[in-house]
Amino acid sequence: MDMDKQVVLITGAGSGIGRALALAYAEQGARTVLVDRNKDKLDETAQLIQSAGQDHPQPLYRELDLSDASAIEAFFVWLREQTDRLDALINNAGLGAWKSVYDLSVEEWDYVINTNLRASFLCARESAKLMRESGGGSIVNIASTRAIMSEPNSEAYAASKGGILSLTHALAATLGPDGIRVNAISPGWIETGDYGQLRPEDHQQHLAGRVGKPEDIARACFYFTDPANDFVTGTNLVIDGGMTRKMIYIE
Ligand code: NAI
């Protein structure tokens, strides 16, 4: 895939999967645009790209709290001043509120929904305006296997991720005529900490025999954002080592 001159916007690029995506796209020669609410972590990601070599295009990056709708609009005004094209958006930023449904406040619910779901919509809407002017593009929404199955005390997160799957096919239907494809990825357990500290049983419980890595998600993003794959839209790719296909009857 030739990513030279491609401009790729990645949200939540300060850590975890988002940082790995930023490094992976820069490695392939793409110009990355990075946002995160955590300025220090975002600066670190940008520095990692800057110090990786001359062949890595310098990133554009800016602190942004995605739960704030007007801040998102202001960011896109700024982005238009920096670039007249956008090839891909990866709506990656996300978080949960892991507490009892009896205690979850309206404010906590809203923060999760606004960050995970509303921001995905707003970033897609604003990105699509840029993409249609420059001949189309690709939007990838990072959902979760928790969109389709749950542990207790995950209501806001699960609802936001379920919403992202629905948003994905709705946007795919609307934006297809503008040459914009929209797909979702539902990761399972992707270890963003110390992979070496995982226990054998962590790996063995997966049909694939291992826990996931951020690179597993990066390769799927490459596939979705490659213009050659222009027949692929409206889909949801589950990347979970088979966990959601596993029977769990106790013997
Ligand atoms: P992470 O917590 O390491 O990184 C998320 C990034 O998003 C952080 O840098 C954080 O500062 C940023 N962020 C959070 N709220 C924000 C806001 N309001 N405005 C701007 N930035 C904000 O998480 P991780 O594991 O890298 O997850 C990335 C995405 O993948 C999330 O959407 C998550 O739900 C999804 N996912 C991750 C899985 C995993 O096992 N790691 C499994 C399934 C889905």
XYZ file of N, CA and C and ligand atoms in Angstrom:
797
model
N 0.844 -1.196 0.000
C 0.000 0.000 0.000
C 0.880 1.248 0.000
N 0.608 2.148 -0.918
C 1.392 3.376 -1.005
C 0.703 4.469 -0.199
N 1.274 4.790 0.957
C 0.629 5.797 1.811
C 1.258 7.167 1.670
N 2.229 7.246 0.759
C 2.886 8.516 0.540
C 1.836 9.591 0.227
N 1.902 10.693 0.915
C 1.006 11.844 0.725
C -0.389 11.626 1.303
N -0.676 10.440 1.866
C -1.974 10.256 2.515
C -1.986 11.010 3.836
N -3.105 11.633 4.132
C -3.257 12.341 5.404
C -4.261 11.555 6.251
N -3.823 11.151 7.446
C -4.622 10.250 8.281
C -4.816 10.872 9.659
N -6.065 11.092 10.038
C -6.398 11.659 11.346
C -6.701 10.520 12.327
N -6.005 10.521 13.448
C -6.172 9.458 14.456
C -6.512 10.112 15.789
N -7.654 9.730 16.374
C -8.027 10.279 17.685
C -7.515 9.344 18.791
N -7.275 9.934 19.956
C -6.767 9.137 21.072
C -5.370 8.614 20.803
N -4.542 9.463 20.174
C -3.212 9.023 19.735
C -2.160 9.119 20.843
N -2.580 9.500 22.043
C -1.616 9.678 23.131
C -1.126 8.380 23.736
N -1.876 7.312 23.577
C -1.437 6.056 24.208
C -2.071 4.853 23.520
N -1.670 3.690 23.980
C -2.307 2.439 23.574
C -2.393 2.237 22.070
N -3.565 1.811 21.633
C -3.772 1.486 20.213
C -3.563 2.728 19.340
N -4.055 3.883 19.805
C -3.935 5.110 19.013
C -2.484 5.484 18.756
N -1.635 5.352 19.772
C -0.196 5.636 19.572
C 0.396 4.641 18.575
N 0.043 3.372 18.736
C 0.574 2.353 17.812
C 0.130 2.647 16.378
N -1.110 3.092 16.207
C -1.597 3.434 14.866
C -0.811 4.612 14.298
N -0.577 5.619 15.140
C 0.157 6.804 14.682
C 1.550 6.406 14.197
N 2.233 5.578 14.985
C 3.589 5.154 14.606
C 3.557 4.285 13.347
N 2.559 3.414 13.268
C 2.480 2.500 12.116
C 2.209 3.267 10.820
N 1.295 4.235 10.879
C 1.000 5.003 9.661
C 2.183 5.882 9.265
N 2.835 6.499 10.256
C 4.001 7.334 9.946
C 5.109 6.489 9.335
N 5.270 5.287 9.860
C 6.269 4.345 9.338
C 6.035 4.048 7.856
N 4.752 4.012 7.471
C 4.399 3.733 6.071
C 4.463 4.978 5.190
N 4.792 6.121 5.790
C 4.934 7.332 4.991
C 3.734 8.247 4.984
N 2.723 7.937 5.792
C 1.536 8.797 5.833
C 1.798 10.030 6.698
N 1.126 11.109 6.360
C 1.147 12.308 7.205
C 0.061 12.116 8.257
N 0.447 12.059 9.534
C -0.537 11.806 10.581
C -1.000 13.116 11.224
N -2.272 13.149 11.560
C -2.856 14.241 12.333
C -3.371 13.597 13.615
N -2.841 14.054 14.754
C -3.064 13.335 16.005
C -3.756 14.225 17.029
N -4.767 13.690 17.707
C -5.412 14.436 18.793
C -5.562 13.539 20.012
N -5.567 14.181 21.178
C -5.796 13.484 22.439
C -6.089 14.555 23.492
N -6.804 14.167 24.533
C -7.045 15.141 25.613
C -5.818 15.256 26.524
N -4.936 14.255 26.483
C -3.753 14.240 27.340
C -2.560 14.819 26.563
N -2.263 16.101 26.828
C -1.251 16.797 26.028
C 0.133 16.171 26.164
N 0.509 15.790 27.386
C 1.853 15.221 27.587
C 2.028 13.932 26.794
N 1.017 13.062 26.871
C 1.111 11.789 26.146
C 1.092 12.016 24.624
N 0.303 12.999 24.207
C 0.242 13.318 22.773
C 1.598 13.837 22.288
N 2.197 14.721 23.077
C 3.533 15.234 22.728
C 4.527 14.085 22.609
N 4.421 13.114 23.524
C 5.323 11.956 23.488
C 5.180 11.179 22.183
N 3.922 10.959 21.772
C 3.696 10.236 20.507
C 4.314 11.001 19.346
N 4.075 12.310 19.327
C 4.618 13.131 18.234
C 6.143 13.065 18.233
N 6.751 13.112 19.422
C 8.219 13.053 19.504
C 8.743 11.703 19.012
N 8.006 10.635 19.330
C 8.423 9.308 18.861
C 8.474 9.270 17.338
N 7.475 9.901 16.706
C 7.473 9.930 15.232
C 8.598 10.822 14.725
N 8.743 11.982 15.373
C 9.768 12.937 14.920
C 11.169 12.354 15.020
N 11.388 11.531 16.060
C 12.738 10.985 16.243
C 12.948 9.682 15.471
N 11.900 9.215 14.777
C 12.016 7.911 14.089
C 12.752 8.001 12.761
N 12.915 9.214 12.245
C 13.694 9.307 11.003
C 13.105 10.286 10.007
N 13.961 10.696 9.077
C 13.585 11.683 8.059
C 12.453 11.192 7.160
N 12.396 9.837 6.988
C 11.386 9.296 6.077
C 9.993 9.274 6.709
N 9.900 9.632 8.011
C 8.592 9.688 8.667
C 8.059 11.120 8.559
N 6.987 11.343 7.800
C 6.459 12.702 7.700
C 6.107 13.253 9.089
N 6.396 14.518 9.284
C 6.149 15.124 10.597
C 4.656 15.196 10.886
N 4.255 14.832 12.090
C 2.819 14.837 12.403
C 2.310 16.248 12.689
N 1.020 16.421 12.442
C 0.297 17.579 12.971
C -0.375 17.076 14.238
N -0.342 17.837 15.327
C -0.997 17.328 16.534
C -1.522 18.462 17.382
N -2.601 18.143 18.093
C -3.278 19.184 18.860
C -4.092 18.560 19.987
N -3.989 19.167 21.156
C -4.775 18.725 22.310
C -6.268 18.943 22.020
N -7.068 17.947 22.322
C -8.503 18.071 22.053
C -9.277 17.156 22.993
N -10.245 17.718 23.712
C -11.163 16.899 24.510
C -12.379 16.601 23.647
N -12.484 15.359 23.238
C -13.529 14.971 22.288
C -14.931 14.980 22.886
N -15.027 15.113 24.203
C -16.373 15.196 24.798
C -16.977 16.582 24.591
N -16.175 17.516 24.075
C -16.597 18.909 23.902
C -16.886 19.159 22.413
N -18.173 19.257 22.061
C -18.562 19.369 20.647
C -17.999 20.632 20.000
N -18.017 21.753 20.721
C -17.530 22.995 20.097
C -16.013 22.948 19.916
N -15.316 22.235 20.804
C -13.865 22.084 20.639
C -13.553 21.259 19.383
N -14.388 20.283 19.084
C -14.186 19.484 17.866
C -14.355 20.372 16.633
N -15.383 21.218 16.654
C -15.606 22.093 15.502
C -14.431 23.048 15.329
N -13.933 23.584 16.438
C -12.781 24.505 16.367
C -11.545 23.769 15.844
N -11.390 22.519 16.239
C -10.250 21.738 15.747
C -10.299 21.612 14.220
N -11.483 21.357 13.673
C -11.570 21.176 12.220
C -11.361 22.490 11.466
N -11.720 23.610 12.083
C -11.390 24.909 11.476
C -9.867 25.023 11.374
N -9.182 24.680 12.465
C -7.708 24.693 12.487
C -7.140 23.718 11.451
N -7.736 22.503 11.382
C -7.209 21.485 10.464
C -7.279 21.963 9.008
N -8.375 22.644 8.674
C -8.520 23.164 7.301
C -7.449 24.197 6.962
N -6.948 24.867 7.978
C -5.863 25.836 7.750
C -4.528 25.118 7.500
N -4.442 23.848 7.964
C -3.192 23.091 7.842
C -3.144 22.241 6.581
N -4.300 21.735 6.160
C -4.315 20.809 5.028
C -5.611 20.953 4.245
N -5.532 20.750 2.929
C -6.758 20.806 2.135
C -7.223 19.413 1.753
N -6.558 18.377 2.341
C -7.040 17.021 2.045
C -6.992 16.149 3.292
N -7.869 15.170 3.294
C -7.874 14.179 4.366
C -8.279 12.861 3.724
N -7.452 11.844 3.912
C -7.710 10.548 3.276
C -8.370 9.559 4.217
N -8.059 9.667 5.508
C -8.604 8.676 6.440
C -8.801 9.290 7.820
N -9.848 8.834 8.467
C -10.115 9.165 9.877
C -10.215 7.852 10.634
N -9.484 7.748 11.738
C -9.661 6.589 12.620
C -10.180 7.094 13.951
N -11.466 6.840 14.182
C -12.109 7.225 15.438
C -11.729 6.191 16.490
N -10.614 6.449 17.165
C -10.050 5.450 18.091
C -10.253 5.803 19.559
N -10.274 7.098 19.892
C -10.337 7.480 21.314
C -11.556 6.852 21.978
N -11.370 6.385 23.187
C -12.497 5.798 23.899
C -12.137 5.515 25.340
N -13.166 5.455 26.143
C -12.965 5.128 27.558
C -14.280 4.585 28.117
N -14.198 4.034 29.328
C -15.386 3.473 29.958
C -15.614 4.081 31.325
N -16.765 3.751 31.921
C -17.051 4.130 33.317
C -17.458 2.834 34.000
N -16.505 2.205 34.642
C -16.722 0.847 35.139
C -17.244 0.925 36.567
N -18.541 1.131 36.702
C -19.130 1.175 38.046
C -20.577 0.706 38.004
N -21.088 0.404 39.181
C -22.434 -0.165 39.270
C -23.467 0.729 38.606
N -24.392 0.093 37.902
C -25.465 0.842 37.247
C -26.266 1.667 38.271
N -26.280 1.215 39.513
C -27.026 1.944 40.553
C -26.345 3.252 40.928
N -25.068 3.354 40.626
C -24.296 4.544 41.022
C -23.884 5.428 39.847
N -24.054 4.934 38.637
C -23.571 5.682 37.467
C -24.380 6.974 37.303
N -23.699 8.109 37.324
C -24.395 9.401 37.242
C -24.662 9.796 35.788
N -25.546 10.758 35.611
C -25.819 11.295 34.267
C -24.536 11.869 33.669
N -23.762 12.556 34.498
C -22.530 13.176 33.992
C -21.541 12.114 33.497
N -21.430 11.018 34.263
C -20.505 9.946 33.857
C -20.995 9.270 32.572
N -22.291 9.003 32.513
C -22.887 8.418 31.305
C -22.608 9.319 30.102
N -22.904 10.621 30.266
C -22.743 11.563 29.151
C -21.293 11.646 28.700
N -20.363 11.627 29.637
C -18.953 11.771 29.242
C -18.513 10.599 28.366
N -18.936 9.399 28.743
C -18.574 8.214 27.948
C -19.258 8.262 26.578
N -20.556 8.528 26.579
C -21.286 8.547 25.298
C -20.759 9.675 24.400
N -20.507 10.832 24.999
C -20.052 11.968 24.187
C -18.653 11.747 23.625
N -17.787 11.130 24.423
C -16.420 10.861 23.934
C -16.423 9.742 22.893
N -17.066 8.655 23.201
C -16.967 7.477 22.332
C -17.873 7.587 21.102
N -19.109 8.024 21.317
C -20.107 7.957 20.241
C -20.329 9.305 19.556
N -20.664 10.345 20.353
C -20.956 11.630 19.707
C -19.733 12.164 18.972
N -18.556 12.037 19.592
C -17.340 12.529 18.930
C -17.052 11.747 17.650
N -17.364 10.454 17.642
C -17.158 9.679 16.406
C -18.033 10.225 15.295
N -19.267 10.564 15.650
C -20.167 11.179 14.659
C -19.634 12.541 14.200
N -19.275 13.402 15.157
C -18.843 14.762 14.797
C -17.552 14.735 13.972
N -16.605 13.887 14.371
C -15.358 13.798 13.602
C -15.626 13.235 12.211
N -16.551 12.270 12.117
C -16.895 11.722 10.798
C -17.556 12.799 9.938
N -18.478 13.543 10.538
C -19.181 14.586 9.771
C -18.196 15.616 9.228
N -17.318 16.105 10.080
C -16.385 17.147 9.652
C -15.319 16.587 8.712
N -14.863 15.371 8.978
C -13.865 14.751 8.097
C -14.449 14.504 6.708
N -15.718 14.083 6.674
C -16.349 13.778 5.381
C -16.420 15.027 4.502
N -16.603 16.198 5.127
C -16.640 17.435 4.330
C -15.309 17.655 3.617
N -14.207 17.378 4.336
C -12.876 17.502 3.727
C -12.650 16.408 2.684
N -13.047 15.180 3.025
C -12.797 14.044 2.127
C -13.528 14.193 0.800
N -14.766 14.652 0.838
C -15.514 14.724 -0.432
C -14.922 15.785 -1.349
N -14.253 16.790 -0.750
C -13.597 17.819 -1.576
C -12.333 17.290 -2.227
N -11.732 16.255 -1.597
C -10.472 15.745 -2.158
C -10.641 14.335 -2.728
N -11.873 14.000 -3.140
C -12.078 12.788 -3.931
C -12.432 11.537 -3.159
N -12.763 11.675 -1.884
C -13.200 10.510 -1.114
C -12.240 10.169 0.002
N -12.535 9.061 0.688
C -11.684 8.669 1.811
C -12.262 7.482 2.552
N -11.679 7.237 3.706
C -12.067 6.055 4.492
C -12.154 6.423 5.969
N -13.243 6.008 6.596
C -13.424 6.237 8.033
C -13.453 4.878 8.725
N -12.658 4.754 9.779
C -12.638 3.511 10.566
C -13.039 3.855 11.992
N -14.091 3.217 12.466
C -14.558 3.438 13.830
C -14.135 2.268 14.714
N -13.418 2.559 15.784
C -13.008 1.484 16.684
C -14.124 1.238 17.694
N -14.791 0.104 17.539
C -15.862 -0.287 18.460
C -15.257 -1.211 19.513
N -15.891 -2.343 19.767
C -15.394 -3.305 20.754
C -16.279 -4.539 20.676
N -15.719 -5.689 21.073
C -16.579 -6.873 21.192
C -17.633 -6.651 22.288
N -17.409 -5.655 23.151
C -18.407 -5.326 24.169
C -19.637 -4.643 23.558
N -19.623 -4.381 22.264
C -20.844 -3.927 21.580
C -21.859 -5.060 21.494
N -21.373 -6.304 21.539
C -22.268 -7.442 21.321
C -22.304 -8.419 22.488
N -21.480 -8.234 23.512
C -21.517 -9.080 24.708
C -20.949 -8.289 25.882
N -21.277 -8.736 27.115
C -20.972 -7.878 28.262
C -20.502 -8.615 29.494
N -19.758 -7.876 30.330
C -19.575 -8.179 31.744
C -20.423 -7.159 32.503
N -20.671 -7.399 33.808
C -21.473 -6.427 34.561
C -20.787 -5.064 34.638
N -21.590 -4.046 34.885
C -21.105 -2.684 35.193
C -20.361 -2.032 34.037
N -20.888 -2.238 32.836
C -20.232 -1.669 31.649
C -21.244 -0.947 30.745
N -22.367 -0.499 31.321
C -23.500 -0.035 30.499
C -23.139 1.092 29.528
N -22.494 2.136 30.036
C -22.217 3.292 29.169
C -21.262 2.898 28.039
N -20.233 2.145 28.401
C -19.255 1.723 27.390
C -19.927 0.841 26.331
N -20.674 -0.171 26.801
C -21.319 -1.101 25.859
C -22.281 -0.354 24.936
N -23.080 0.554 25.521
C -24.046 1.305 24.706
C -23.333 2.180 23.685
N -22.223 2.789 24.098
C -21.497 3.651 23.151
C -20.934 2.826 21.997
N -20.456 1.637 22.306
C -19.846 0.812 21.255
C -20.909 0.210 20.340
N -22.055 -0.165 20.924
C -23.176 -0.615 20.086
C -23.607 0.506 19.155
N -23.669 1.727 19.691
C -24.025 2.886 18.865
C -23.036 3.096 17.733
N -21.768 2.848 18.014
C -20.741 3.028 16.974
C -20.969 2.050 15.818
N -21.381 0.819 16.135
C -21.654 -0.138 15.038
C -22.817 0.353 14.173
N -23.861 0.887 14.801
C -25.003 1.391 14.031
C -24.618 2.639 13.244
N -23.865 3.517 13.896
C -23.384 4.725 13.214
C -22.579 4.351 11.966
N -21.827 3.277 12.074
C -20.947 2.860 10.969
C -21.758 2.524 9.716
N -22.812 1.700 9.865
C -23.531 1.349 8.629
C -24.390 2.491 8.125
N -24.872 3.333 9.051
C -25.641 4.501 8.599
C -24.756 5.457 7.799
N -23.577 5.725 8.320
C -22.656 6.619 7.603
C -22.214 6.008 6.273
N -22.018 4.690 6.267
C -21.598 4.032 5.018
C -22.663 4.249 3.938
N -23.936 4.167 4.340
C -25.027 4.361 3.383
C -25.061 5.797 2.876
N -24.865 6.738 3.792
C -24.973 8.154 3.425
C -23.780 8.634 2.608
N -22.592 8.201 2.994
C -21.375 8.789 2.422
C -20.837 8.030 1.208
N -21.432 6.865 0.910
C -20.975 6.090 -0.256
C -20.928 6.908 -1.532
N -21.981 7.664 -1.846
C -21.966 8.444 -3.098
C -20.846 9.479 -3.164
N -20.302 9.861 -2.022
C -19.183 10.820 -2.018
C -17.824 10.109 -2.040
N -17.855 8.785 -2.252
C -16.589 8.039 -2.319
C -15.951 7.824 -0.958
N -16.780 7.883 0.084
C -16.249 7.715 1.440
C -16.768 6.396 2.002
N -15.821 5.525 2.374
C -16.188 4.239 2.957
C -16.098 4.316 4.473
N -16.996 3.590 5.142
C -17.030 3.646 6.611
C -17.121 2.220 7.149
N -16.151 1.832 7.950
C -16.112 0.482 8.521
C -15.787 0.546 10.006
N -16.117 -0.532 10.700
C -15.803 -0.620 12.127
C -14.852 -1.788 12.369
N -14.078 -1.643 13.432
C -13.269 -2.746 13.948
C -13.704 -2.972 15.387
N -13.968 -4.225 15.723
C -14.302 -4.562 17.106
C -13.159 -5.382 17.704
N -12.282 -4.714 18.444
C -11.198 -5.477 19.066
C -11.709 -6.251 20.276
N -11.058 -7.382 20.538
C -11.216 -8.047 21.825
C -10.116 -7.546 22.745
N -9.479 -8.444 23.443
C -8.415 -8.052 24.380
C -7.151 -7.706 23.591
N -6.845 -6.418 23.566
C -5.615 -5.933 22.928
C -4.733 -5.394 24.048
N -3.635 -6.056 24.306
C -2.781 -5.655 25.429
C -1.935 -4.444 25.041
N -2.137 -3.349 25.757
C -1.376 -2.129 25.454
C -0.318 -1.856 26.526
N -0.278 -2.721 27.562
C 0.747 -2.585 28.602
C 1.910 -3.517 28.321
N 2.385 -4.188 29.356
C 3.551 -5.059 29.233
C 3.100 -6.460 28.797
N 3.248 -6.749 27.516
C 2.782 -8.021 26.946
C 3.473 -9.200 27.622
N 4.732 -8.999 28.017
C 5.509 -10.071 28.638
C 4.988 -10.481 30.006
N 4.215 -9.630 30.637
C 3.671 -9.938 31.965
C 2.401 -10.779 31.913
N 1.877 -11.031 30.723
C 0.641 -11.808 30.618
C 0.894 -13.256 31.035
N -0.153 -13.889 31.614
C -0.027 -15.271 32.082
C -0.344 -16.250 30.944
N 0.138 -17.475 31.037
C -0.185 -18.469 29.996
C -1.694 -18.594 29.794
N -2.471 -18.558 30.887
C -3.931 -18.705 30.739
C -4.572 -17.513 30.032
N -3.925 -16.337 30.110
C -4.433 -15.181 29.353
C -4.418 -15.500 27.861
N -3.311 -16.081 27.427
C -3.181 -16.426 26.002
C -4.062 -17.621 25.633
N -4.005 -18.668 26.485
C -4.636 -19.942 26.120
C -6.152 -19.845 26.005
N -6.771 -18.853 26.681
C -8.232 -18.768 26.610
C -8.724 -18.268 25.246
N -7.804 -17.810 24.423
C -8.182 -17.371 23.077
C -8.064 -18.534 22.088
N -9.010 -18.636 21.135
C -8.903 -19.683 20.113
C -7.589 -19.542 19.347
N -7.127 -18.333 19.178
C -5.877 -18.085 18.439
C -4.640 -18.374 19.283
N -4.821 -18.637 20.583
C -3.694 -19.018 21.429
C -2.861 -17.862 21.948
N -3.349 -16.643 21.731
C -2.603 -15.498 22.265
C -3.523 -14.295 22.445
N -3.077 -13.382 23.311
C -3.745 -12.092 23.488
C -3.373 -11.200 22.302
N -4.259 -10.252 21.978
C -4.005 -9.359 20.849
C -2.983 -8.277 21.145
N -2.476 -7.698 20.066
C -1.494 -6.607 20.157
C -2.003 -5.431 19.327
N -1.577 -4.217 19.652
C -2.012 -3.060 18.856
C -1.721 -3.224 17.365
N -0.648 -3.928 17.036
C -0.298 -4.131 15.620
C -1.380 -4.908 14.877
N -2.104 -5.773 15.615
C -3.207 -6.514 14.977
C -4.276 -5.537 14.485
N -4.489 -4.477 15.241
C -5.487 -3.472 14.854
C -4.923 -2.585 13.742
N -3.637 -2.273 13.828
C -3.026 -1.410 12.801
C -3.132 -2.058 11.416
N -2.867 -3.370 11.352
C -2.925 -4.028 10.034
C -4.347 -4.001 9.468
N -5.342 -4.130 10.331
C -6.735 -4.061 9.857
C -7.067 -2.646 9.384
N -6.542 -1.653 10.083
C -6.769 -0.266 9.644
C -6.128 -0.027 8.278
N -4.941 -0.581 8.083
C -4.292 -0.442 6.767
C -5.215 -0.989 5.672
N -5.807 -2.151 5.953
C -6.692 -2.770 4.966
C -7.885 -1.856 4.653
N -8.519 -1.351 5.700
C -9.719 -0.532 5.483
C -9.399 0.806 4.826
N -8.239 1.363 5.133
C -7.936 2.695 4.589
C -7.209 2.627 3.246
N -6.910 1.427 2.774
C -6.274 1.280 1.463
C -7.325 1.542 0.372
N -7.107 2.549 -0.466
C -8.100 2.859 -1.514
C -8.382 1.677 -2.440
N -7.449 0.723 -2.538
C -7.672 -0.448 -3.397
C -8.849 -1.288 -2.898
N -9.157 -1.188 -1.614
C -10.251 -2.003 -1.051
C -11.571 -1.236 -1.069
N -11.869 -0.649 -2.236
C -13.024 0.255 -2.308
C -14.367 -0.467 -2.433
N -14.346 -1.817 -2.356
C -15.610 -2.571 -2.330
C -16.036 -2.872 -0.891
N -15.218 -2.439 0.070
C -15.451 -2.806 1.477
C -15.983 -1.599 2.233
N -17.273 -1.632 2.564
C -17.836 -0.551 3.376
C -19.021 -1.070 4.185
N -19.257 -0.438 5.320
C -20.403 -0.788 6.162
C -20.192 -2.027 7.011
N -18.967 -2.516 7.054
C -18.738 -3.789 7.745
C -18.146 -3.587 9.143
N -18.131 -4.677 9.906
C -17.531 -4.680 11.241
C -16.597 -5.874 11.323
N -15.331 -5.616 11.493
C -14.343 -6.701 11.571
C -14.009 -6.967 13.035
N -14.346 -8.168 13.498
C -14.042 -8.563 14.875
C -12.623 -9.118 14.917
N -11.790 -8.515 15.778
C -10.394 -8.966 15.915
C -10.188 -9.301 17.382
N -10.459 -10.556 17.723
C -10.492 -10.926 19.147
C -9.890 -12.300 19.413
N -9.098 -12.808 18.471
C -8.507 -14.128 18.665
C -9.540 -15.230 18.811
N -10.764 -14.950 18.356
C -11.828 -15.959 18.388
C -12.655 -15.987 19.665
N -12.396 -15.051 20.597
C -13.080 -15.125 21.902
C -14.599 -15.078 21.804
N -15.137 -14.299 20.873
C -16.599 -14.211 20.777
C -17.200 -15.369 19.988
N -16.362 -16.306 19.544
C -16.853 -17.515 18.871
C -16.680 -18.751 19.742
N -16.318 -18.540 21.011
C -15.936 -19.658 21.864
C -17.090 -20.072 22.783
N -17.429 -21.358 22.778
C -18.406 -21.890 23.727
C -17.796 -21.877 25.128
N -18.598 -21.550 26.138
C -18.020 -21.458 27.485
C -18.737 -22.371 28.478
N -19.382 -23.459 27.999
C -19.988 -24.410 28.937
C -18.923 -24.958 29.886
N -19.239 -25.026 31.166
C -18.303 -25.607 32.140
C -18.438 -27.117 32.121
N -17.309 -27.835 31.943
C -17.364 -29.301 31.837
C -17.528 -29.928 33.207
P -6.111 3.844 25.998
O -6.813 4.269 27.244
O -4.733 3.281 26.106
O -6.062 5.065 24.982
C -7.194 5.856 24.737
C -6.734 7.260 24.434
O -7.905 8.061 24.229
C -5.941 7.891 25.584
O -4.737 8.455 25.110
C -6.892 8.945 26.135
O -6.232 10.089 26.668
C -7.734 9.288 24.913
N -9.030 9.849 25.307
C -9.912 9.349 26.199
N -10.934 10.201 26.347
C -10.697 11.255 25.528
C -11.382 12.469 25.243
N -12.528 12.802 25.855
N -10.848 13.322 24.353
C -9.671 13.024 23.733
N -8.968 11.913 23.975
C -9.475 11.032 24.856
O -7.105 2.814 25.285
P -6.826 1.689 24.184
O -6.823 0.372 24.870
O -5.684 2.070 23.346
O -8.178 1.774 23.359
C -8.302 2.487 22.144
C -9.680 2.214 21.564
O -9.845 0.812 21.381
C -10.823 2.652 22.478
O -11.892 3.142 21.710
C -11.230 1.369 23.166
O -12.572 1.398 23.591
C -11.008 0.382 22.033
N -10.841 -0.997 22.503
C -9.703 -1.370 23.179
C -9.552 -2.678 23.605
C -8.340 -3.159 24.322
O -8.329 -4.328 24.781
N -7.296 -2.352 24.465
C -10.611 -3.671 23.378
C -11.749 -3.171 22.655
C -11.844 -1.879 22.237
